Amino acid sequence: MPSEGLVRCSQLDVPTGTIAGITITSTTYGEVEGLPEPVPNTYYIVSRLVLTACSDRNDLLVPNQVVRNEHGQIVGCQSLANS
């Protein structure tokens, strides 16, 4: 079943300095936004960042063993992971 929206972690980037004119930032991640409540016998494929942020959920999966094309682009995966 296709998703009905985006699931994201809020992100805060704070400038901490510069190196050779390039801004260096410290990134912190906050609350997960857009993740539906658990539904029996339903799994959600999410990013690894969301999976890590929601370690209490057992209904989240991430693409694993990615398959790349000749240009190095991800075109699929061979499995799903839950950790």
PDB file of N, CA, C and O in Angstrom:
ATOM      1  N   MET A   1       0.850  -1.171   0.000  1.00  0.00           N
ATOM      2  CA  MET A   1       0.000   0.000   0.000  1.00  0.00           C
ATOM      3  C   MET A   1       0.896   1.233   0.000  1.00  0.00           C
ATOM      4  O   MET A   1       1.806   1.352   0.814  1.00  0.00           O
ATOM      5  N   PRO A   2       0.708   2.168  -0.899  1.00  0.00           N
ATOM      6  CA  PRO A   2       1.554   3.361  -0.952  1.00  0.00           C
ATOM      7  C   PRO A   2       1.327   4.255   0.256  1.00  0.00           C
ATOM      8  O   PRO A   2       0.280   4.233   0.886  1.00  0.00           O
ATOM      9  N   SER A   3       2.343   5.061   0.553  1.00  0.00           N
ATOM     10  CA  SER A   3       2.251   5.971   1.694  1.00  0.00           C
ATOM     11  C   SER A   3       1.268   7.092   1.411  1.00  0.00           C
ATOM     12  O   SER A   3       0.961   7.410   0.268  1.00  0.00           O
ATOM     13  N   GLU A   4       0.792   7.674   2.480  1.00  0.00           N
ATOM     14  CA  GLU A   4      -0.136   8.801   2.363  1.00  0.00           C
ATOM     15  C   GLU A   4       0.554  10.114   2.705  1.00  0.00           C
ATOM     16  O   GLU A   4      -0.087  11.155   2.745  1.00  0.00           O
ATOM     17  N   GLY A   5       1.834  10.086   2.981  1.00  0.00           N
ATOM     18  CA  GLY A   5       2.565  11.302   3.327  1.00  0.00           C
ATOM     19  C   GLY A   5       4.014  10.974   3.619  1.00  0.00           C
ATOM     20  O   GLY A   5       4.453   9.836   3.491  1.00  0.00           O
ATOM     21  N   LEU A   6       4.742  11.975   4.007  1.00  0.00           N
ATOM     22  CA  LEU A   6       6.161  11.807   4.300  1.00  0.00           C
ATOM     23  C   LEU A   6       6.373  11.602   5.789  1.00  0.00           C
ATOM     24  O   LEU A   6       5.706  12.222   6.611  1.00  0.00           O
ATOM     25  N   VAL A   7       7.322  10.740   6.108  1.00  0.00           N
ATOM     26  CA  VAL A   7       7.744  10.544   7.487  1.00  0.00           C
ATOM     27  C   VAL A   7       9.152  11.100   7.594  1.00  0.00           C
ATOM     28  O   VAL A   7      10.044  10.694   6.848  1.00  0.00           O
ATOM     29  N   ARG A   8       9.332  12.041   8.494  1.00  0.00           N
ATOM     30  CA  ARG A   8      10.626  12.719   8.620  1.00  0.00           C
ATOM     31  C   ARG A   8      10.946  12.973  10.082  1.00  0.00           C
ATOM     32  O   ARG A   8      10.053  13.060  10.915  1.00  0.00           O
ATOM     33  N   CYS A   9      12.242  13.133  10.355  1.00  0.00           N
ATOM     34  CA  CYS A   9      12.691  13.640  11.649  1.00  0.00           C
ATOM     35  C   CYS A   9      12.946  15.126  11.480  1.00  0.00           C
ATOM     36  O   CYS A   9      13.563  15.546  10.491  1.00  0.00           O
ATOM     37  N   SER A  10      12.471  15.914  12.430  1.00  0.00           N
ATOM     38  CA  SER A  10      12.807  17.331  12.370  1.00  0.00           C
ATOM     39  C   SER A  10      14.314  17.460  12.551  1.00  0.00           C
ATOM     40  O   SER A  10      14.959  16.617  13.185  1.00  0.00           O
ATOM     41  N   GLN A  11      14.894  18.486  11.963  1.00  0.00           N
ATOM     42  CA  GLN A  11      16.339  18.647  11.962  1.00  0.00           C
ATOM     43  C   GLN A  11      16.690  20.083  12.297  1.00  0.00           C
ATOM     44  O   GLN A  11      16.082  21.014  11.776  1.00  0.00           O
ATOM     45  N   LEU A  12      17.675  20.255  13.162  1.00  0.00           N
ATOM     46  CA  LEU A  12      18.162  21.586  13.510  1.00  0.00           C
ATOM     47  C   LEU A  12      19.650  21.634  13.227  1.00  0.00           C
ATOM     48  O   LEU A  12      20.420  20.830  13.773  1.00  0.00           O
ATOM     49  N   ASP A  13      20.069  22.542  12.351  1.00  0.00           N
ATOM     50  CA  ASP A  13      21.476  22.742  12.013  1.00  0.00           C
ATOM     51  C   ASP A  13      21.948  24.047  12.643  1.00  0.00           C
ATOM     52  O   ASP A  13      21.386  25.104  12.358  1.00  0.00           O
ATOM     53  N   VAL A  14      22.980  23.957  13.491  1.00  0.00           N
ATOM     54  CA  VAL A  14      23.517  25.131  14.165  1.00  0.00           C
ATOM     55  C   VAL A  14      24.941  25.346  13.678  1.00  0.00           C
ATOM     56  O   VAL A  14      25.783  24.446  13.810  1.00  0.00           O
ATOM     57  N   PRO A  15      25.234  26.526  13.083  1.00  0.00           N
ATOM     58  CA  PRO A  15      26.604  26.802  12.660  1.00  0.00           C
ATOM     59  C   PRO A  15      27.560  26.767  13.850  1.00  0.00           C
ATOM     60  O   PRO A  15      27.263  27.333  14.908  1.00  0.00           O
ATOM     61  N   THR A  16      28.686  26.073  13.686  1.00  0.00           N
ATOM     62  CA  THR A  16      29.663  25.985  14.770  1.00  0.00           C
ATOM     63  C   THR A  16      31.009  26.591  14.388  1.00  0.00           C
ATOM     64  O   THR A  16      31.897  26.677  15.224  1.00  0.00           O
ATOM     65  N   GLY A  17      31.163  27.000  13.137  1.00  0.00           N
ATOM     66  CA  GLY A  17      32.417  27.599  12.699  1.00  0.00           C
ATOM     67  C   GLY A  17      32.554  27.518  11.195  1.00  0.00           C
ATOM     68  O   GLY A  17      31.600  27.186  10.484  1.00  0.00           O
ATOM     69  N   THR A  18      33.749  27.803  10.737  1.00  0.00           N
ATOM     70  CA  THR A  18      34.056  27.698   9.311  1.00  0.00           C
ATOM     71  C   THR A  18      35.441  27.101   9.132  1.00  0.00           C
ATOM     72  O   THR A  18      36.318  27.259   9.992  1.00  0.00           O
ATOM     73  N   ILE A  19      35.623  26.434   8.024  1.00  0.00           N
ATOM     74  CA  ILE A  19      36.928  25.931   7.610  1.00  0.00           C
ATOM     75  C   ILE A  19      37.092  26.310   6.158  1.00  0.00           C
ATOM     76  O   ILE A  19      36.285  25.918   5.311  1.00  0.00           O
ATOM     77  N   ALA A  20      38.095  27.097   5.874  1.00  0.00           N
ATOM     78  CA  ALA A  20      38.388  27.540   4.508  1.00  0.00           C
ATOM     79  C   ALA A  20      37.154  28.164   3.852  1.00  0.00           C
ATOM     80  O   ALA A  20      36.881  27.935   2.683  1.00  0.00           O
ATOM     81  N   GLY A  21      36.386  28.906   4.625  1.00  0.00           N
ATOM     82  CA  GLY A  21      35.217  29.595   4.099  1.00  0.00           C
ATOM     83  C   GLY A  21      33.960  28.737   4.001  1.00  0.00           C
ATOM     84  O   GLY A  21      32.920  29.198   3.550  1.00  0.00           O
ATOM     85  N   ILE A  22      34.043  27.490   4.422  1.00  0.00           N
ATOM     86  CA  ILE A  22      32.889  26.582   4.380  1.00  0.00           C
ATOM     87  C   ILE A  22      32.298  26.477   5.783  1.00  0.00           C
ATOM     88  O   ILE A  22      33.015  26.201   6.747  1.00  0.00           O
ATOM     89  N   THR A  23      30.993  26.705   5.884  1.00  0.00           N
ATOM     90  CA  THR A  23      30.331  26.652   7.183  1.00  0.00           C
ATOM     91  C   THR A  23      30.287  25.215   7.703  1.00  0.00           C
ATOM     92  O   THR A  23      29.943  24.292   6.973  1.00  0.00           O
ATOM     93  N   ILE A  24      30.641  25.045   8.967  1.00  0.00           N
ATOM     94  CA  ILE A  24      30.558  23.767   9.652  1.00  0.00           C
ATOM     95  C   ILE A  24      29.355  23.852  10.592  1.00  0.00           C
ATOM     96  O   ILE A  24      29.180  24.847  11.290  1.00  0.00           O
ATOM     97  N   THR A  25      28.510  22.820  10.590  1.00  0.00           N
ATOM     98  CA  THR A  25      27.319  22.840  11.433  1.00  0.00           C
ATOM     99  C   THR A  25      27.273  21.619  12.339  1.00  0.00           C
ATOM    100  O   THR A  25      27.891  20.591  12.058  1.00  0.00           O
ATOM    101  N   SER A  26      26.535  21.750  13.404  1.00  0.00           N
ATOM    102  CA  SER A  26      26.204  20.640  14.284  1.00  0.00           C
ATOM    103  C   SER A  26      24.726  20.340  14.050  1.00  0.00           C
ATOM    104  O   SER A  26      23.893  21.241  14.120  1.00  0.00           O
ATOM    105  N   THR A  27      24.405  19.095  13.752  1.00  0.00           N
ATOM    106  CA  THR A  27      23.032  18.719  13.443  1.00  0.00           C
ATOM    107  C   THR A  27      22.456  17.880  14.567  1.00  0.00           C
ATOM    108  O   THR A  27      23.092  16.932  15.028  1.00  0.00           O
ATOM    109  N   THR A  28      21.264  18.252  15.000  1.00  0.00           N
ATOM    110  CA  THR A  28      20.526  17.437  15.956  1.00  0.00           C
ATOM    111  C   THR A  28      19.172  17.105  15.334  1.00  0.00           C
ATOM    112  O   THR A  28      18.624  17.890  14.559  1.00  0.00           O
ATOM    113  N   TYR A  29      18.667  15.934  15.684  1.00  0.00           N
ATOM    114  CA  TYR A  29      17.391  15.484  15.151  1.00  0.00           C
ATOM    115  C   TYR A  29      16.371  15.446  16.274  1.00  0.00           C
ATOM    116  O   TYR A  29      16.665  15.051  17.389  1.00  0.00           O
ATOM    117  N   GLY A  30      15.180  15.853  15.946  1.00  0.00           N
ATOM    118  CA  GLY A  30      14.120  15.930  16.941  1.00  0.00           C
ATOM    119  C   GLY A  30      13.060  14.884  16.713  1.00  0.00           C
ATOM    120  O   GLY A  30      13.340  13.753  16.329  1.00  0.00           O
ATOM    121  N   GLU A  31      11.841  15.299  16.898  1.00  0.00           N
ATOM    122  CA  GLU A  31      10.692  14.403  16.823  1.00  0.00           C
ATOM    123  C   GLU A  31      10.449  13.898  15.406  1.00  0.00           C
ATOM    124  O   GLU A  31      10.710  14.589  14.432  1.00  0.00           O
ATOM    125  N   VAL A  32       9.931  12.689  15.335  1.00  0.00           N
ATOM    126  CA  VAL A  32       9.520  12.110  14.056  1.00  0.00           C
ATOM    127  C   VAL A  32       8.145  12.672  13.722  1.00  0.00           C
ATOM    128  O   VAL A  32       7.261  12.723  14.564  1.00  0.00           O
ATOM    129  N   GLU A  33       7.993  13.116  12.486  1.00  0.00           N
ATOM    130  CA  GLU A  33       6.744  13.715  12.026  1.00  0.00           C
ATOM    131  C   GLU A  33       6.141  12.870  10.926  1.00  0.00           C
ATOM    132  O   GLU A  33       6.853  12.373  10.057  1.00  0.00           O
ATOM    133  N   GLY A  34       4.832  12.672  10.972  1.00  0.00           N
ATOM    134  CA  GLY A  34       4.117  12.012   9.888  1.00  0.00           C
ATOM    135  C   GLY A  34       4.053  10.504   9.965  1.00  0.00           C
ATOM    136  O   GLY A  34       3.561   9.861   9.030  1.00  0.00           O
ATOM    137  N   LEU A  35       4.534   9.901  11.052  1.00  0.00           N
ATOM    138  CA  LEU A  35       4.499   8.444  11.168  1.00  0.00           C
ATOM    139  C   LEU A  35       3.146   8.014  11.718  1.00  0.00           C
ATOM    140  O   LEU A  35       2.744   8.432  12.801  1.00  0.00           O
ATOM    141  N   PRO A  36       2.422   7.168  10.974  1.00  0.00           N
ATOM    142  CA  PRO A  36       1.120   6.695  11.459  1.00  0.00           C
ATOM    143  C   PRO A  36       1.262   5.859  12.733  1.00  0.00           C
ATOM    144  O   PRO A  36       2.318   5.283  12.995  1.00  0.00           O
ATOM    145  N   GLU A  37       0.209   5.778  13.469  1.00  0.00           N
ATOM    146  CA  GLU A  37       0.164   4.904  14.641  1.00  0.00           C
ATOM    147  C   GLU A  37       0.254   3.452  14.172  1.00  0.00           C
ATOM    148  O   GLU A  37      -0.132   3.130  13.053  1.00  0.00           O
ATOM    149  N   PRO A  38       0.757   2.573  15.035  1.00  0.00           N
ATOM    150  CA  PRO A  38       0.823   1.156  14.652  1.00  0.00           C
ATOM    151  C   PRO A  38      -0.557   0.592  14.317  1.00  0.00           C
ATOM    152  O   PRO A  38      -1.558   0.962  14.931  1.00  0.00           O
ATOM    153  N   VAL A  39      -0.580  -0.285  13.321  1.00  0.00           N
ATOM    154  CA  VAL A  39      -1.789  -0.991  12.898  1.00  0.00           C
ATOM    155  C   VAL A  39      -1.436  -2.473  12.868  1.00  0.00           C
ATOM    156  O   VAL A  39      -0.398  -2.842  12.315  1.00  0.00           O
ATOM    157  N   PRO A  40      -2.254  -3.340  13.452  1.00  0.00           N
ATOM    158  CA  PRO A  40      -1.924  -4.771  13.451  1.00  0.00           C
ATOM    159  C   PRO A  40      -1.640  -5.298  12.041  1.00  0.00           C
ATOM    160  O   PRO A  40      -2.323  -4.943  11.077  1.00  0.00           O
ATOM    161  N   ASN A  41      -0.611  -6.113  11.929  1.00  0.00           N
ATOM    162  CA  ASN A  41      -0.216  -6.760  10.668  1.00  0.00           C
ATOM    163  C   ASN A  41       0.155  -5.776   9.571  1.00  0.00           C
ATOM    164  O   ASN A  41       0.019  -6.078   8.387  1.00  0.00           O
ATOM    165  N   THR A  42       0.606  -4.589   9.950  1.00  0.00           N
ATOM    166  CA  THR A  42       1.027  -3.567   8.988  1.00  0.00           C
ATOM    167  C   THR A  42       2.451  -3.138   9.320  1.00  0.00           C
ATOM    168  O   THR A  42       2.785  -2.927  10.483  1.00  0.00           O
ATOM    169  N   TYR A  43       3.281  -3.031   8.281  1.00  0.00           N
ATOM    170  CA  TYR A  43       4.667  -2.590   8.444  1.00  0.00           C
ATOM    171  C   TYR A  43       4.880  -1.350   7.601  1.00  0.00           C
ATOM    172  O   TYR A  43       4.278  -1.197   6.537  1.00  0.00           O
ATOM    173  N   TYR A  44       5.750  -0.476   8.081  1.00  0.00           N
ATOM    174  CA  TYR A  44       6.068   0.762   7.369  1.00  0.00           C
ATOM    175  C   TYR A  44       7.542   0.728   6.987  1.00  0.00           C
ATOM    176  O   TYR A  44       8.400   0.431   7.819  1.00  0.00           O
ATOM    177  N   ILE A  45       7.847   1.031   5.725  1.00  0.00           N
ATOM    178  CA  ILE A  45       9.224   1.135   5.261  1.00  0.00           C
ATOM    179  C   ILE A  45       9.630   2.590   5.423  1.00  0.00           C
ATOM    180  O   ILE A  45       9.004   3.489   4.846  1.00  0.00           O
ATOM    181  N   VAL A  46      10.658   2.812   6.231  1.00  0.00           N
ATOM    182  CA  VAL A  46      11.080   4.161   6.597  1.00  0.00           C
ATOM    183  C   VAL A  46      12.592   4.301   6.400  1.00  0.00           C
ATOM    184  O   VAL A  46      13.278   3.323   6.086  1.00  0.00           O
ATOM    185  N   SER A  47      13.099   5.489   6.617  1.00  0.00           N
ATOM    186  CA  SER A  47      14.542   5.707   6.552  1.00  0.00           C
ATOM    187  C   SER A  47      15.194   5.135   7.815  1.00  0.00           C
ATOM    188  O   SER A  47      14.547   4.951   8.850  1.00  0.00           O
ATOM    189  N   ARG A  48      16.482   4.871   7.731  1.00  0.00           N
ATOM    190  CA  ARG A  48      17.208   4.368   8.903  1.00  0.00           C
ATOM    191  C   ARG A  48      17.171   5.388  10.035  1.00  0.00           C
ATOM    192  O   ARG A  48      17.109   5.021  11.214  1.00  0.00           O
ATOM    193  N   LEU A  49      17.183   6.673   9.713  1.00  0.00           N
ATOM    194  CA  LEU A  49      17.107   7.714  10.738  1.00  0.00           C
ATOM    195  C   LEU A  49      15.800   7.600  11.523  1.00  0.00           C
ATOM    196  O   LEU A  49      15.792   7.664  12.757  1.00  0.00           O
ATOM    197  N   VAL A  50      14.687   7.402  10.830  1.00  0.00           N
ATOM    198  CA  VAL A  50      13.393   7.251  11.501  1.00  0.00           C
ATOM    199  C   VAL A  50      13.383   5.965  12.328  1.00  0.00           C
ATOM    200  O   VAL A  50      12.933   5.960  13.474  1.00  0.00           O
ATOM    201  N   LEU A  51      13.901   4.869  11.781  1.00  0.00           N
ATOM    202  CA  LEU A  51      13.964   3.609  12.520  1.00  0.00           C
ATOM    203  C   LEU A  51      14.749   3.785  13.817  1.00  0.00           C
ATOM    204  O   LEU A  51      14.324   3.330  14.882  1.00  0.00           O
ATOM    205  N   THR A  52      15.875   4.460  13.749  1.00  0.00           N
ATOM    206  CA  THR A  52      16.704   4.685  14.929  1.00  0.00           C
ATOM    207  C   THR A  52      15.989   5.558  15.949  1.00  0.00           C
ATOM    208  O   THR A  52      16.044   5.291  17.152  1.00  0.00           O
ATOM    209  N   ALA A  53      15.289   6.576  15.472  1.00  0.00           N
ATOM    210  CA  ALA A  53      14.581   7.492  16.375  1.00  0.00           C
ATOM    211  C   ALA A  53      13.378   6.826  17.035  1.00  0.00           C
ATOM    212  O   ALA A  53      12.935   7.269  18.096  1.00  0.00           O
ATOM    213  N   CYS A  54      12.855   5.776  16.431  1.00  0.00           N
ATOM    214  CA  CYS A  54      11.644   5.099  16.946  1.00  0.00           C
ATOM    215  C   CYS A  54      11.971   3.674  17.358  1.00  0.00           C
ATOM    216  O   CYS A  54      11.284   2.722  16.976  1.00  0.00           O
ATOM    217  N   SER A  55      12.999   3.510  18.156  1.00  0.00           N
ATOM    218  CA  SER A  55      13.463   2.175  18.528  1.00  0.00           C
ATOM    219  C   SER A  55      12.428   1.374  19.318  1.00  0.00           C
ATOM    220  O   SER A  55      12.554   0.154  19.449  1.00  0.00           O
ATOM    221  N   ASP A  56      11.393   2.026  19.804  1.00  0.00           N
ATOM    222  CA  ASP A  56      10.345   1.329  20.549  1.00  0.00           C
ATOM    223  C   ASP A  56       9.295   0.687  19.632  1.00  0.00           C
ATOM    224  O   ASP A  56       8.450  -0.066  20.101  1.00  0.00           O
ATOM    225  N   ARG A  57       9.358   0.970  18.339  1.00  0.00           N
ATOM    226  CA  ARG A  57       8.372   0.429  17.392  1.00  0.00           C
ATOM    227  C   ARG A  57       8.908  -0.852  16.774  1.00  0.00           C
ATOM    228  O   ARG A  57      10.078  -0.951  16.407  1.00  0.00           O
ATOM    229  N   ASN A  58       8.050  -1.865  16.629  1.00  0.00           N
ATOM    230  CA  ASN A  58       8.473  -3.110  15.975  1.00  0.00           C
ATOM    231  C   ASN A  58       7.801  -3.300  14.614  1.00  0.00           C
ATOM    232  O   ASN A  58       7.844  -4.376  14.040  1.00  0.00           O
ATOM    233  N   ASP A  59       7.197  -2.222  14.097  1.00  0.00           N
ATOM    234  CA  ASP A  59       6.504  -2.289  12.810  1.00  0.00           C
ATOM    235  C   ASP A  59       7.217  -1.485  11.722  1.00  0.00           C
ATOM    236  O   ASP A  59       6.660  -1.221  10.674  1.00  0.00           O
ATOM    237  N   LEU A  60       8.488  -1.122  11.970  1.00  0.00           N
ATOM    238  CA  LEU A  60       9.237  -0.306  11.019  1.00  0.00           C
ATOM    239  C   LEU A  60      10.342  -1.131  10.375  1.00  0.00           C
ATOM    240  O   LEU A  60      11.040  -1.893  11.042  1.00  0.00           O
ATOM    241  N   LEU A  61      10.491  -0.977   9.063  1.00  0.00           N
ATOM    242  CA  LEU A  61      11.501  -1.687   8.290  1.00  0.00           C
ATOM    243  C   LEU A  61      12.271  -0.695   7.423  1.00  0.00           C
ATOM    244  O   LEU A  61      11.725   0.340   7.030  1.00  0.00           O
ATOM    245  N   VAL A  62      13.521  -1.033   7.121  1.00  0.00           N
ATOM    246  CA  VAL A  62      14.336  -0.207   6.223  1.00  0.00           C
ATOM    247  C   VAL A  62      14.864  -1.077   5.086  1.00  0.00           C
ATOM    248  O   VAL A  62      15.111  -2.276   5.276  1.00  0.00           O
ATOM    249  N   PRO A  63      15.053  -0.488   3.890  1.00  0.00           N
ATOM    250  CA  PRO A  63      15.672  -1.238   2.799  1.00  0.00           C
ATOM    251  C   PRO A  63      17.072  -1.695   3.217  1.00  0.00           C
ATOM    252  O   PRO A  63      17.813  -0.958   3.873  1.00  0.00           O
ATOM    253  N   ASN A  64      17.425  -2.923   2.847  1.00  0.00           N
ATOM    254  CA  ASN A  64      18.719  -3.485   3.207  1.00  0.00           C
ATOM    255  C   ASN A  64      19.276  -4.229   1.998  1.00  0.00           C
ATOM    256  O   ASN A  64      18.529  -4.628   1.117  1.00  0.00           O
ATOM    257  N   GLN A  65      20.569  -4.410   1.980  1.00  0.00           N
ATOM    258  CA  GLN A  65      21.241  -5.076   0.865  1.00  0.00           C
ATOM    259  C   GLN A  65      20.812  -4.428  -0.455  1.00  0.00           C
ATOM    260  O   GLN A  65      20.241  -5.064  -1.331  1.00  0.00           O
ATOM    261  N   VAL A  66      21.123  -3.142  -0.574  1.00  0.00           N
ATOM    262  CA  VAL A  66      20.669  -2.386  -1.743  1.00  0.00           C
ATOM    263  C   VAL A  66      21.312  -2.893  -3.028  1.00  0.00           C
ATOM    264  O   VAL A  66      22.415  -3.423  -3.030  1.00  0.00           O
ATOM    265  N   VAL A  67      20.582  -2.731  -4.124  1.00  0.00           N
ATOM    266  CA  VAL A  67      21.038  -3.098  -5.458  1.00  0.00           C
ATOM    267  C   VAL A  67      21.247  -1.805  -6.232  1.00  0.00           C
ATOM    268  O   VAL A  67      20.377  -0.926  -6.231  1.00  0.00           O
ATOM    269  N   ARG A  68      22.406  -1.672  -6.853  1.00  0.00           N
ATOM    270  CA  ARG A  68      22.733  -0.456  -7.605  1.00  0.00           C
ATOM    271  C   ARG A  68      22.865  -0.754  -9.095  1.00  0.00           C
ATOM    272  O   ARG A  68      23.278  -1.844  -9.483  1.00  0.00           O
ATOM    273  N   ASN A  69      22.550   0.256  -9.913  1.00  0.00           N
ATOM    274  CA  ASN A  69      22.734   0.093 -11.357  1.00  0.00           C
ATOM    275  C   ASN A  69      24.158   0.467 -11.739  1.00  0.00           C
ATOM    276  O   ASN A  69      24.994   0.766 -10.878  1.00  0.00           O
ATOM    277  N   GLU A  70      24.442   0.466 -13.021  1.00  0.00           N
ATOM    278  CA  GLU A  70      25.801   0.742 -13.507  1.00  0.00           C
ATOM    279  C   GLU A  70      26.275   2.165 -13.199  1.00  0.00           C
ATOM    280  O   GLU A  70      27.460   2.450 -13.273  1.00  0.00           O
ATOM    281  N   HIS A  71      25.363   3.051 -12.807  1.00  0.00           N
ATOM    282  CA  HIS A  71      25.713   4.431 -12.450  1.00  0.00           C
ATOM    283  C   HIS A  71      25.822   4.624 -10.946  1.00  0.00           C
ATOM    284  O   HIS A  71      26.015   5.736 -10.468  1.00  0.00           O
ATOM    285  N   GLY A  72      25.669   3.536 -10.187  1.00  0.00           N
ATOM    286  CA  GLY A  72      25.775   3.610  -8.741  1.00  0.00           C
ATOM    287  C   GLY A  72      24.492   4.047  -8.046  1.00  0.00           C
ATOM    288  O   GLY A  72      24.471   4.231  -6.837  1.00  0.00           O
ATOM    289  N   GLN A  73      23.414   4.204  -8.806  1.00  0.00           N
ATOM    290  CA  GLN A  73      22.136   4.616  -8.226  1.00  0.00           C
ATOM    291  C   GLN A  73      21.408   3.408  -7.642  1.00  0.00           C
ATOM    292  O   GLN A  73      21.421   2.320  -8.235  1.00  0.00           O
ATOM    293  N   ILE A  74      20.776   3.595  -6.497  1.00  0.00           N
ATOM    294  CA  ILE A  74      20.024   2.514  -5.884  1.00  0.00           C
ATOM    295  C   ILE A  74      18.747   2.283  -6.696  1.00  0.00           C
ATOM    296  O   ILE A  74      17.990   3.209  -6.955  1.00  0.00           O
ATOM    297  N   VAL A  75      18.544   1.026  -7.097  1.00  0.00           N
ATOM    298  CA  VAL A  75      17.366   0.669  -7.895  1.00  0.00           C
ATOM    299  C   VAL A  75      16.479  -0.359  -7.193  1.00  0.00           C
ATOM    300  O   VAL A  75      15.411  -0.695  -7.692  1.00  0.00           O
ATOM    301  N   GLY A  76      16.921  -0.858  -6.064  1.00  0.00           N
ATOM    302  CA  GLY A  76      16.125  -1.837  -5.339  1.00  0.00           C
ATOM    303  C   GLY A  76      16.882  -2.331  -4.126  1.00  0.00           C
ATOM    304  O   GLY A  76      17.937  -1.814  -3.771  1.00  0.00           O
ATOM    305  N   CYS A  77      16.315  -3.351  -3.488  1.00  0.00           N
ATOM    306  CA  CYS A  77      16.987  -3.970  -2.356  1.00  0.00           C
ATOM    307  C   CYS A  77      16.671  -5.453  -2.343  1.00  0.00           C
ATOM    308  O   CYS A  77      15.687  -5.900  -2.934  1.00  0.00           O
ATOM    309  N   GLN A  78      17.530  -6.215  -1.675  1.00  0.00           N
ATOM    310  CA  GLN A  78      17.344  -7.654  -1.604  1.00  0.00           C
ATOM    311  C   GLN A  78      16.652  -8.094  -0.324  1.00  0.00           C
ATOM    312  O   GLN A  78      16.229  -9.239  -0.202  1.00  0.00           O
ATOM    313  N   SER A  79      16.561  -7.187   0.647  1.00  0.00           N
ATOM    314  CA  SER A  79      15.900  -7.539   1.910  1.00  0.00           C
ATOM    315  C   SER A  79      15.452  -6.271   2.621  1.00  0.00           C
ATOM    316  O   SER A  79      15.795  -5.158   2.214  1.00  0.00           O
ATOM    317  N   LEU A  80      14.700  -6.469   3.684  1.00  0.00           N
ATOM    318  CA  LEU A  80      14.302  -5.391   4.580  1.00  0.00           C
ATOM    319  C   LEU A  80      14.882  -5.719   5.956  1.00  0.00           C
ATOM    320  O   LEU A  80      15.008  -6.893   6.313  1.00  0.00           O
ATOM    321  N   ALA A  81      15.226  -4.682   6.725  1.00  0.00           N
ATOM    322  CA  ALA A  81      15.800  -4.886   8.049  1.00  0.00           C
ATOM    323  C   ALA A  81      14.966  -4.177   9.096  1.00  0.00           C
ATOM    324  O   ALA A  81      14.323  -3.155   8.806  1.00  0.00           O
ATOM    325  N   ASN A  82      14.986  -4.710  10.310  1.00  0.00           N
ATOM    326  CA  ASN A  82      14.251  -4.069  11.395  1.00  0.00           C
ATOM    327  C   ASN A  82      15.172  -3.568  12.503  1.00  0.00           C
ATOM    328  O   ASN A  82      14.732  -3.222  13.584  1.00  0.00           O
ATOM    329  N   SER A  83      16.466  -3.550  12.230  1.00  0.00           N
ATOM    330  CA  SER A  83      17.422  -2.972  13.178  1.00  0.00           C
ATOM    331  C   SER A  83      18.667  -2.519  12.426  1.00  0.00           C
ATOM    332  O   SER A  83      18.862  -2.829  11.287  1.00  0.00           O
TER     333      SER A  83
END
